[in-house]
Amino acid sequence: MTFNDGIKFWVWVDPKYKSVRRAKKVITKMIPILGTLPEFLRRDIHVIAILKKGEGANADVLGGVITLHEKSFEMAEGYNEEVCLHEGAHTSVDDNLYNTAGWNRAVKADNKYISDYASDYSNGEDVAESFGAWFALKSGRLKNSDNKKITSAIPNRLALFDNLYSYDDADWFPISGKKSGRQYKTPTIRDYGDWYHC
């Protein structure tokens, strides 16, 4: 499949759907939400796997594989966007930050985490959780009280995201309305590896 800005990816749909028609129906329900994410969060996604059973989502950072469970998309409005943003951060932001001096300094200076999940799994979830909070701030849709909680909890992480992902330096389509013009190739098994067996 291809997003409007030319980013190409594969979609794998669980054989438990038992028909191409059902598979296409679930794809059209779930994939458009990913298309609303900025280009820089989608360009490292190589495969989207949709499973019929189970809940939640996860990302294989090295292979650029995001696994979505259909049941999760029956959750409250807004949840799906948050999940896709979080998993996109895993595939496109994690490798830029974990184990870098800048990230380690920001974490140490903040001395707090944005969520229990980030704190409990600080070596694998802190970036995605913090990035989600930063992105929510950028959206302008939060209440002032939420803005204050986020900016007081992780100001150094927020500043780091500002430096790395400003509108000038990152590809923000479709939010910016301007496509980057980058050329994307179709991912191959070298990109995503032998990632799933069923």
CSV table of C-alpha atoms in Angstrom, one decimal:
chain,number,residue,atom,x,y,z
A,1,MET,CA,0.0,0.0,0.0
A,2,THR,CA,1.0,3.6,-0.4
A,3,PHE,CA,0.2,6.7,1.6
A,4,ASN,CA,-0.6,10.0,-0.3
A,5,ASP,CA,2.9,11.2,0.3
A,6,GLY,CA,4.5,8.2,-1.3
A,7,ILE,CA,5.4,6.2,1.7
A,8,LYS,CA,5.1,2.5,0.8
A,9,PHE,CA,4.3,-0.3,3.3
A,10,TRP,CA,2.9,-3.8,3.4
A,11,VAL,CA,-0.2,-4.8,5.2
A,12,TRP,CA,-0.5,-8.4,6.5
A,13,VAL,CA,-4.0,-9.4,7.6
A,14,ASP,CA,-4.6,-12.4,9.8
A,15,PRO,CA,-5.9,-15.4,7.8
A,16,LYS,CA,-8.6,-15.8,10.5
A,17,TYR,CA,-10.6,-13.2,8.6
A,18,LYS,CA,-11.1,-16.0,6.0
A,19,SER,CA,-11.9,-13.8,3.0
A,20,VAL,CA,-10.3,-11.0,0.9
A,21,ARG,CA,-13.5,-8.9,1.4
A,22,ARG,CA,-13.3,-9.1,5.2
A,23,ALA,CA,-9.5,-8.3,5.1
A,24,LYS,CA,-10.1,-5.2,2.9
A,25,LYS,CA,-12.9,-4.1,5.3
A,26,VAL,CA,-10.6,-4.2,8.3
A,27,ILE,CA,-7.8,-2.5,6.4
A,28,THR,CA,-10.0,0.4,5.5
A,29,LYS,CA,-11.1,0.7,9.1
A,30,MET,CA,-7.6,0.8,10.6
A,31,ILE,CA,-5.0,2.1,8.1
A,32,PRO,CA,-6.4,5.6,7.5
A,33,ILE,CA,-5.7,6.5,11.1
A,34,LEU,CA,-2.0,5.9,10.5
A,35,GLY,CA,-2.2,8.2,7.5
A,36,THR,CA,-2.9,11.1,9.7
A,37,LEU,CA,0.5,10.8,11.5
A,38,PRO,CA,3.3,13.1,10.2
A,39,GLU,CA,5.5,11.7,7.5
A,40,PHE,CA,8.5,11.4,9.8
A,41,LEU,CA,6.5,9.0,12.0
A,42,ARG,CA,5.5,6.8,9.1
A,43,ARG,CA,8.6,6.5,7.0
A,44,ASP,CA,10.1,3.7,9.0
A,45,ILE,CA,6.9,1.6,9.1
A,46,HIS,CA,7.5,-1.3,6.7
A,47,VAL,CA,4.7,-3.7,7.7
A,48,ILE,CA,1.4,-3.3,9.4
A,49,ALA,CA,0.1,-6.6,10.8
A,50,ILE,CA,-3.6,-6.7,11.7
A,51,LEU,CA,-4.6,-9.6,14.0
A,52,LYS,CA,-8.2,-10.6,14.6
A,53,LYS,CA,-7.8,-11.7,18.2
A,54,GLY,CA,-6.1,-10.0,21.2
A,55,GLU,CA,-5.9,-6.5,22.3
A,56,GLY,CA,-3.5,-3.6,22.1
A,57,ALA,CA,-0.7,-2.9,19.7
A,58,ASN,CA,3.1,-3.3,19.6
A,59,ALA,CA,6.0,-2.3,17.4
A,60,ASP,CA,9.1,-4.2,16.3
A,61,VAL,CA,11.5,-1.3,16.2
A,62,LEU,CA,14.2,-3.0,14.2
A,63,GLY,CA,11.9,-4.3,11.5
A,64,GLY,CA,9.5,-1.4,11.3
A,65,VAL,CA,6.6,-3.7,12.0
A,66,ILE,CA,3.5,-2.4,13.8
A,67,THR,CA,1.0,-5.0,15.0
A,68,LEU,CA,-2.6,-3.9,15.6
A,69,HIS,CA,-5.3,-6.0,17.2
A,70,GLU,CA,-8.7,-5.3,15.7
A,71,LYS,CA,-10.4,-5.4,19.1
A,72,SER,CA,-8.3,-2.4,20.2
A,73,PHE,CA,-10.0,-0.4,17.4
A,74,GLU,CA,-13.4,-0.7,19.1
A,75,MET,CA,-12.1,1.4,22.1
A,76,ALA,CA,-13.1,4.9,22.9
A,77,GLU,CA,-12.7,7.7,20.3
A,78,GLY,CA,-9.2,9.1,20.3
A,79,TYR,CA,-7.6,5.9,21.6
A,80,ASN,CA,-6.7,4.7,18.1
A,81,GLU,CA,-4.8,7.8,17.2
A,82,GLU,CA,-2.9,7.7,20.4
A,83,VAL,CA,-2.0,4.0,19.9
A,84,CYS,CA,-0.8,4.7,16.3
A,85,LEU,CA,1.2,7.7,17.4
A,86,HIS,CA,2.8,5.7,20.2
A,87,GLU,CA,3.8,2.8,17.9
A,88,GLY,CA,5.0,5.2,15.2
A,89,ALA,CA,7.3,6.8,17.8
A,90,HIS,CA,8.7,3.3,18.5
A,91,THR,CA,9.6,2.7,14.8
A,92,SER,CA,10.8,6.2,14.0
A,93,VAL,CA,11.9,8.0,17.1
A,94,ASP,CA,13.3,5.3,19.6
A,95,ASP,CA,16.5,4.7,17.7
A,96,ASN,CA,17.3,8.4,17.4
A,97,LEU,CA,17.2,8.9,21.2
A,98,TYR,CA,17.8,5.8,23.4
A,99,ASN,CA,21.4,5.6,24.6
A,100,THR,CA,22.3,9.0,23.4
A,101,ALA,CA,23.9,11.6,25.6
A,102,GLY,CA,21.1,14.1,24.9
A,103,TRP,CA,18.4,11.8,25.9
A,104,ASN,CA,20.2,10.6,29.0
A,105,ARG,CA,20.9,14.2,30.1
A,106,ALA,CA,17.2,15.1,29.6
A,107,VAL,CA,15.9,12.1,31.6
A,108,LYS,CA,18.4,12.8,34.4
A,109,ALA,CA,17.5,16.5,34.5
A,110,ASP,CA,13.7,15.8,34.5
A,111,ASN,CA,14.0,13.2,37.2
A,112,LYS,CA,10.3,12.2,36.5
A,113,TYR,CA,8.4,10.2,34.0
A,114,ILE,CA,5.2,11.2,32.1
A,115,SER,CA,3.4,7.9,33.0
A,116,ASP,CA,3.8,4.8,35.1
A,117,TYR,CA,4.2,2.8,31.9
A,118,ALA,CA,7.2,5.0,30.9
A,119,SER,CA,8.7,4.6,34.4
A,120,ASP,CA,8.1,0.9,34.7
A,121,TYR,CA,9.6,0.3,31.2
A,122,SER,CA,12.0,3.2,31.0
A,123,ASN,CA,14.4,1.5,28.5
A,124,GLY,CA,11.6,0.7,26.0
A,125,GLU,CA,8.6,2.9,26.6
A,126,ASP,CA,9.8,6.3,27.9
A,127,VAL,CA,10.6,7.8,24.5
A,128,ALA,CA,7.2,6.8,23.0
A,129,GLU,CA,5.2,7.9,26.0
A,130,SER,CA,7.1,11.2,26.3
A,131,PHE,CA,6.8,11.8,22.6
A,132,GLY,CA,3.1,11.3,22.8
A,133,ALA,CA,2.8,13.9,25.5
A,134,TRP,CA,5.0,16.3,23.4
A,135,PHE,CA,2.8,15.7,20.3
A,136,ALA,CA,-0.3,16.3,22.3
A,137,LEU,CA,1.1,19.7,23.5
A,138,LYS,CA,1.9,20.6,19.8
A,139,SER,CA,-1.7,19.8,18.8
A,140,GLY,CA,-3.1,22.6,21.0
A,141,ARG,CA,-6.0,20.4,22.0
A,142,LEU,CA,-5.2,19.9,25.7
A,143,LYS,CA,-6.6,21.8,28.6
A,144,ASN,CA,-4.3,24.2,30.3
A,145,SER,CA,-4.1,22.0,33.4
A,146,ASP,CA,-2.8,19.1,31.2
A,147,ASN,CA,-0.3,21.4,29.5
A,148,LYS,CA,1.1,22.4,32.9
A,149,LYS,CA,1.3,18.8,34.1
A,150,ILE,CA,3.3,17.8,31.0
A,151,THR,CA,5.6,20.8,30.8
A,152,SER,CA,6.4,20.6,34.5
A,153,ALA,CA,7.0,16.9,34.5
A,154,ILE,CA,9.4,16.5,31.5
A,155,PRO,CA,10.6,19.9,30.3
A,156,ASN,CA,14.0,18.7,29.2
A,157,ARG,CA,12.6,15.8,27.1
A,158,LEU,CA,10.1,18.3,25.5
A,159,ALA,CA,13.0,20.6,24.6
A,160,LEU,CA,14.9,17.8,23.0
A,161,PHE,CA,11.8,16.8,20.9
A,162,ASP,CA,11.4,20.5,19.9
A,163,ASN,CA,15.1,20.5,18.7
A,164,LEU,CA,14.8,17.3,16.8
A,165,TYR,CA,11.3,17.6,15.3
A,166,SER,CA,10.6,21.2,14.7
A,167,TYR,CA,8.4,22.1,11.7
A,168,ASP,CA,11.5,23.2,9.8
A,169,ASP,CA,13.5,20.1,10.3
A,170,ALA,CA,11.0,17.2,10.1
A,171,ASP,CA,8.5,16.1,7.5
A,172,TRP,CA,5.1,17.0,8.9
A,173,PHE,CA,2.7,16.1,6.0
A,174,PRO,CA,-0.3,15.8,6.2
A,175,ILE,CA,-0.4,18.2,9.2
A,176,SER,CA,1.8,20.8,7.4
A,177,GLY,CA,-0.1,20.5,4.1
A,178,LYS,CA,3.2,20.3,2.3
A,179,LYS,CA,4.7,17.0,1.1
A,180,SER,CA,8.4,16.6,1.5
A,181,GLY,CA,8.9,15.3,-2.0
A,182,ARG,CA,11.1,12.4,-0.7
A,183,GLN,CA,11.1,9.2,-2.8
A,184,TYR,CA,10.2,6.0,-1.0
A,185,LYS,CA,10.9,2.5,-2.0
A,186,THR,CA,8.8,-0.5,-1.4
A,187,PRO,CA,10.1,-2.3,1.7
A,188,THR,CA,11.7,-5.7,1.2
A,189,ILE,CA,12.4,-8.6,3.5
A,190,ARG,CA,15.8,-7.0,4.2
A,191,ASP,CA,13.9,-4.1,5.8
A,192,TYR,CA,11.5,-6.0,8.0
A,193,GLY,CA,13.1,-9.4,8.3
A,194,ASP,CA,11.4,-12.7,8.8
A,195,TRP,CA,9.2,-11.2,11.5
A,196,TYR,CA,6.1,-13.2,11.8
A,197,HIS,CA,5.2,-16.9,11.8
A,198,CYS,CA,1.6,-18.2,12.2
